[in-house]
CSV table of C-alpha atoms in Angstrom, one decimal:
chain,number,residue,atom,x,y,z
A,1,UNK,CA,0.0,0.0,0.0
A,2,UNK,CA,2.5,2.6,0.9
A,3,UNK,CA,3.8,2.5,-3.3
A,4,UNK,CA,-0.1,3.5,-4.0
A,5,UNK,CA,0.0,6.3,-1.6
A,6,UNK,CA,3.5,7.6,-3.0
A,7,UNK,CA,2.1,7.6,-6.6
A,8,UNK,CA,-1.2,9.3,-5.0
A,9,UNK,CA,1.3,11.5,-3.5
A,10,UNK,CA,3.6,12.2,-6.6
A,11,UNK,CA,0.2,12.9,-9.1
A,12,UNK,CA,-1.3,15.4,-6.6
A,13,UNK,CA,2.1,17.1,-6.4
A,14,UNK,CA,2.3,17.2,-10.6
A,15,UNK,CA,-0.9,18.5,-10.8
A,16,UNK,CA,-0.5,21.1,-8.2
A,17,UNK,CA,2.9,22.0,-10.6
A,18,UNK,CA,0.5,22.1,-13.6
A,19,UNK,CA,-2.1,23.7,-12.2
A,20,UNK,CA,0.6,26.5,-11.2
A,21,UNK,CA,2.2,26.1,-14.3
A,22,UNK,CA,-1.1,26.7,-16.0
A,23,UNK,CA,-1.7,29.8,-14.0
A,24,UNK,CA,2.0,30.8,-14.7
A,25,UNK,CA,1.2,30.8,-18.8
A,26,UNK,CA,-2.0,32.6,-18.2
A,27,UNK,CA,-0.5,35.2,-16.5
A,28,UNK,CA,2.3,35.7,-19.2
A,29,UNK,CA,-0.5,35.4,-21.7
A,30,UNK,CA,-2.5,38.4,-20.3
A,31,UNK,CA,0.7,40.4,-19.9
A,32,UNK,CA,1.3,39.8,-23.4
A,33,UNK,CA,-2.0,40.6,-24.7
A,34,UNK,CA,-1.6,43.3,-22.7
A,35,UNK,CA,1.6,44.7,-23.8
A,36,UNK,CA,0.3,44.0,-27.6
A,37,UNK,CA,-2.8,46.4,-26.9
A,38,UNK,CA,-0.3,49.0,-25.8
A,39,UNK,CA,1.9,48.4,-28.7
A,40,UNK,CA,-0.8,48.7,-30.9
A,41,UNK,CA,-2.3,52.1,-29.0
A,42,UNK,CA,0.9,53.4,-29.4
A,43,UNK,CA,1.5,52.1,-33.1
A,44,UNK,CA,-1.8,54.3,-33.9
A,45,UNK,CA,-0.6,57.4,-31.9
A,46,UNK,CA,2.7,57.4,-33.9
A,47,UNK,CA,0.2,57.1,-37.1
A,48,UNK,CA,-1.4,59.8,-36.0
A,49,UNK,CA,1.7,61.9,-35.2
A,50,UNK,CA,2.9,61.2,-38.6
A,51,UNK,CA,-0.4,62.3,-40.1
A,52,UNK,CA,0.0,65.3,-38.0
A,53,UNK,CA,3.5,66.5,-39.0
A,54,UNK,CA,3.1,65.6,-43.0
A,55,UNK,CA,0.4,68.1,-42.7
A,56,UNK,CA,1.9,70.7,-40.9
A,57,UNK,CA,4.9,70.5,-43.1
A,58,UNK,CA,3.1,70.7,-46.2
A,59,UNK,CA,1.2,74.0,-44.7
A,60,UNK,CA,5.0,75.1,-44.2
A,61,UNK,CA,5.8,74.3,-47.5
A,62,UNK,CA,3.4,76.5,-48.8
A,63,UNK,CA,3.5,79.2,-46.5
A,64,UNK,CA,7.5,79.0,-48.0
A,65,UNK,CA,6.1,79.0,-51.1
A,66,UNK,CA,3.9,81.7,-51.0
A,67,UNK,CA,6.4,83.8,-49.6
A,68,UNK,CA,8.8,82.9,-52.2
A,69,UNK,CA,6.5,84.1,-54.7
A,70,UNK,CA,5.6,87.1,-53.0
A,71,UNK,CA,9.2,88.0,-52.8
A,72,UNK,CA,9.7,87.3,-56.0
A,73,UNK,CA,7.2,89.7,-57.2
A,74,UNK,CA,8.5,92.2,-54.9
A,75,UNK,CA,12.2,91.8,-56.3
A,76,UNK,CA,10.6,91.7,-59.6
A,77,UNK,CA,8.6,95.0,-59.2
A,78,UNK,CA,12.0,96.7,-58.1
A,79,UNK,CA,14.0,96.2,-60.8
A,80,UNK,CA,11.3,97.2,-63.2
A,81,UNK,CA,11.5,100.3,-61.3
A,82,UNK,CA,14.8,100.8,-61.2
A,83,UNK,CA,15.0,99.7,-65.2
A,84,UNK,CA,12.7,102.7,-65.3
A,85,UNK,CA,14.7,104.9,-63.2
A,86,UNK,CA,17.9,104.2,-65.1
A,87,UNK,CA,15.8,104.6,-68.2
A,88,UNK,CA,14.7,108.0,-67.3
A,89,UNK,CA,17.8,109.3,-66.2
A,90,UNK,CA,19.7,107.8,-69.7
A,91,UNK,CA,17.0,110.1,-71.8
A,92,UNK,CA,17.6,113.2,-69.7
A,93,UNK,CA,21.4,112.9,-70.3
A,94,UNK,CA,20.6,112.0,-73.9
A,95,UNK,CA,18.1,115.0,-74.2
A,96,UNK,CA,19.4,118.7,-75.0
A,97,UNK,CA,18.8,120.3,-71.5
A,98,UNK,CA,21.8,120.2,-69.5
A,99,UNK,CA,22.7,119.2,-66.3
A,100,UNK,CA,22.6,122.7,-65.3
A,101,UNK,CA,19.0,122.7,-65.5
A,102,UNK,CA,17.5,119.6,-64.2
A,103,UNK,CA,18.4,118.4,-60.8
A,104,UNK,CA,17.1,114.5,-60.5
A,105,UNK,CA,16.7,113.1,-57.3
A,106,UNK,CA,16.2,109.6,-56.7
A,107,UNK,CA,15.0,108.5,-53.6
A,108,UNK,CA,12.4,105.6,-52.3
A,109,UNK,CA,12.9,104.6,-56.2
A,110,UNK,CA,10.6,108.0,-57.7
A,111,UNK,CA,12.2,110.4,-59.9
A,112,UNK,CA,11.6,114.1,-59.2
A,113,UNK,CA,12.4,117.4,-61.2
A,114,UNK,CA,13.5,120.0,-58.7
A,115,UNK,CA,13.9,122.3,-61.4
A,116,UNK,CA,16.7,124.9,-62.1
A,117,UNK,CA,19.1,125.2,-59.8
A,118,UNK,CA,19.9,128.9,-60.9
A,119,UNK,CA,16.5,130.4,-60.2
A,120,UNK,CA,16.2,129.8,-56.7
């Protein structure tokens, strides 16, 4: 009798080591499902992130743009002026008055006449 009570013995104390076993894995098994749900919260935040930044960079990118363009223009609108300043200035030393007559000042890119020097 004393063999059946050590093999009594001996498969109460495996099932007691499966049972914790068991309880072991389930435990690891919720931690891991856990883990995964965090992964995949913080997998979508990063998508989100992403989302986020590709959209404010593309507004930068166009705010650049713009502000290219606009500067662009601006530069643009100058040197027209200044073309026409230069031009101006060329035809009055090309015309018949002389410098004695005409005083051109040139300032904030207009042109002005003063007039004769000698009358004031």
């Amino acid at each position: 009798m004393p063999n059946q009570e050590e093999d009594i013995s001996i498969q109460v104390v495996r099932s007691n080591r499966e049972i914790d076993l068991e309880n072991k894995l389930l435990e690891k098994e919720e931690k891991v499902e856990i883990l995964e749900e965090k992964i995949e919260t913080r997998k979508q935040s990063l998508q989100d992130q992403e989302k986020y930044l590709a959209q404010k960079s593309l507004k930068a990118e166009t705010k650049i743009a713009e502000m290219y363009n606009r500067l662009y223009m601006r530069l643009k609108e100058d040197s027209t002026e200044k073309i026409e300043i230069f031009q101006t200035v060329k035809s009055v030393k090309n015309s018949e008055i002389s410098s004695d007559e005409i005083n051109i000042s040139v300032e904030n890119n207009h042109i002005e006449n003063i007039g004769d020097k000698t009358s004031h």
